[in-house]
PDB file of C-alpha atoms in Angstrom:
ATOM      1  CA  MET A 604       3.768  -4.844 -19.343  1.00 68.00           C
ATOM      2  CA  GLY A 605       5.330  -5.348 -15.924  1.00 92.00           C
ATOM      3  CA  MET A 606       7.919  -3.270 -14.115  1.00 97.00           C
ATOM      4  CA  LYS A 607      11.340  -3.420 -15.843  1.00 98.00           C
ATOM      5  CA  TYR A 608      13.492  -2.251 -12.955  1.00 98.00           C
ATOM      6  CA  ILE A 609      13.697   0.249 -10.093  1.00 98.00           C
ATOM      7  CA  LEU A 610      15.998   3.280 -10.473  1.00 98.00           C
ATOM      8  CA  THR A 611      17.350   5.281  -7.572  1.00 97.00           C
ATOM      9  CA  HIS A 612      20.216   7.614  -6.846  1.00 95.00           C
ATOM     10  CA  PRO A 613      23.819   6.494  -6.788  1.00 94.00           C
ATOM     11  CA  GLY A 614      25.794   6.484  -3.550  1.00 91.00           C
ATOM     12  CA  GLY A 615      24.572   5.484  -0.144  1.00 90.00           C
ATOM     13  CA  ALA A 616      20.979   4.603   0.558  1.00 89.00           C
ATOM     14  CA  HIS A 617      18.725   6.749   2.748  1.00 91.00           C
ATOM     15  CA  LYS A 618      15.829   5.407   4.777  1.00 93.00           C
ATOM     16  CA  ASP A 619      13.218   6.679   2.344  1.00 92.00           C
ATOM     17  CA  ASP A 620      14.644   5.181  -0.837  1.00 93.00           C
ATOM     18  CA  PHE A 621      15.730   2.014   0.981  1.00 95.00           C
ATOM     19  CA  LEU A 622      12.137   1.358   2.143  1.00 96.00           C
ATOM     20  CA  ALA A 623      10.584   2.242  -1.210  1.00 95.00           C
ATOM     21  CA  CYS A 624      13.023   0.103  -3.181  1.00 96.00           C
ATOM     22  CA  SER A 625      12.703  -2.817  -0.773  1.00 96.00           C
ATOM     23  CA  LEU A 626       8.893  -2.872  -1.035  1.00 96.00           C
ATOM     24  CA  LEU A 627       8.907  -2.523  -4.816  1.00 96.00           C
ATOM     25  CA  ALA A 628      11.604  -5.215  -5.261  1.00 97.00           C
ATOM     26  CA  ALA A 629       9.700  -7.644  -3.033  1.00 97.00           C
ATOM     27  CA  LYS A 630       6.452  -7.035  -4.921  1.00 96.00           C
ATOM     28  CA  HIS A 631       7.803  -6.992  -8.487  1.00 97.00           C
ATOM     29  CA  GLY A 632      10.969  -9.096  -8.222  1.00 97.00           C
ATOM     30  CA  VAL A 633      13.031  -6.699 -10.315  1.00 98.00           C
ATOM     31  CA  GLN A 634      16.566  -5.373  -9.986  1.00 98.00           C
ATOM     32  CA  ILE A 635      17.487  -2.037  -8.388  1.00 97.00           C
ATOM     33  CA  VAL A 636      19.738   0.221 -10.471  1.00 98.00           C
ATOM     34  CA  ARG A 637      21.649   3.061  -8.749  1.00 97.00           C
ATOM     35  CA  ARG A 638      22.392   5.949 -11.158  1.00 97.00           C
ATOM     36  CA  ASP A 639      20.836   9.154 -12.462  1.00 96.00           C
ATOM     37  CA  PRO A 640      17.806   8.742 -14.748  1.00 97.00           C
ATOM     38  CA  VAL A 641      17.593   9.806 -18.410  1.00 97.00           C
ATOM     39  CA  ASP A 642      14.461  11.363 -19.906  1.00 97.00           C
ATOM     40  CA  THR A 643      13.301   8.109 -21.546  1.00 98.00           C
ATOM     41  CA  GLU A 644      13.330   6.401 -18.108  1.00 98.00           C
ATOM     42  CA  LEU A 645      11.366   9.273 -16.506  1.00 98.00           C
ATOM     43  CA  ASN A 646       8.770   8.901 -19.252  1.00 98.00           C
ATOM     44  CA  ASP A 647       8.478   5.115 -19.003  1.00 98.00           C
ATOM     45  CA  ALA A 648       5.762   3.993 -16.598  1.00 98.00           C
ATOM     46  CA  ASP A 649       7.354   0.533 -16.436  1.00 98.00           C
ATOM     47  CA  ILE A 650      10.446   1.889 -14.686  1.00 98.00           C
ATOM     48  CA  ALA A 651      10.023   3.022 -11.065  1.00 98.00           C
ATOM     49  CA  VAL A 652      12.182   6.126 -10.440  1.00 98.00           C
ATOM     50  CA  ILE A 653      12.604   6.559  -6.699  1.00 97.00           C
ATOM     51  CA  ASP A 654      13.982   9.595  -4.833  1.00 96.00           C
ATOM     52  CA  ILE A 655      15.603  11.178  -7.925  1.00 96.00           C
ATOM     53  CA  GLY A 656      14.550  12.881 -11.130  1.00 95.00           C
ATOM     54  CA  GLY A 657      12.790  15.946  -9.655  1.00 95.00           C
ATOM     55  CA  ARG A 658       9.322  14.678 -10.488  1.00 96.00           C
ATOM     56  CA  HIS A 659       6.391  13.337  -8.484  1.00 97.00           C
ATOM     57  CA  GLU A 660       4.210  11.679 -11.142  1.00 97.00           C
ATOM     58  CA  PRO A 661       2.642   8.484  -9.791  1.00 96.00           C
ATOM     59  CA  GLU A 662       1.077   7.691 -13.170  1.00 97.00           C
ATOM     60  CA  LEU A 663       4.651   7.405 -14.586  1.00 97.00           C
ATOM     61  CA  CYS A 664       6.061   5.700 -11.436  1.00 97.00           C
ATOM     62  CA  ASN A 665       8.222   8.786 -10.691  1.00 97.00           C
ATOM     63  CA  PHE A 666       8.441   9.312  -6.923  1.00 96.00           C
ATOM     64  CA  ASP A 667      10.760  12.149  -5.918  1.00 95.00           C
ATOM     65  CA  HIS A 668      10.094  14.519  -3.056  1.00 91.00           C
ATOM     66  CA  HIS A 669      12.960  16.927  -3.803  1.00 86.00           C
ATOM     67  CA  GLN A 670      11.314  19.132  -6.472  1.00 73.00           C
TER      68      GLN A 670
END
């Protein structure tokens, strides 16, 4: 299955999540959702979770550097 959507933190964008979301959106053509993730999203490899969630698990498309 392809990427469903990109999930990043609510509020203003920072340079790191802006760049990551821009590249993923250009490659996969999916929407960017700005809110906190739920566990099912963190465990779904078809949802890219960027700069939130407290996990860095590339195999699940979780890319947070704040843990």
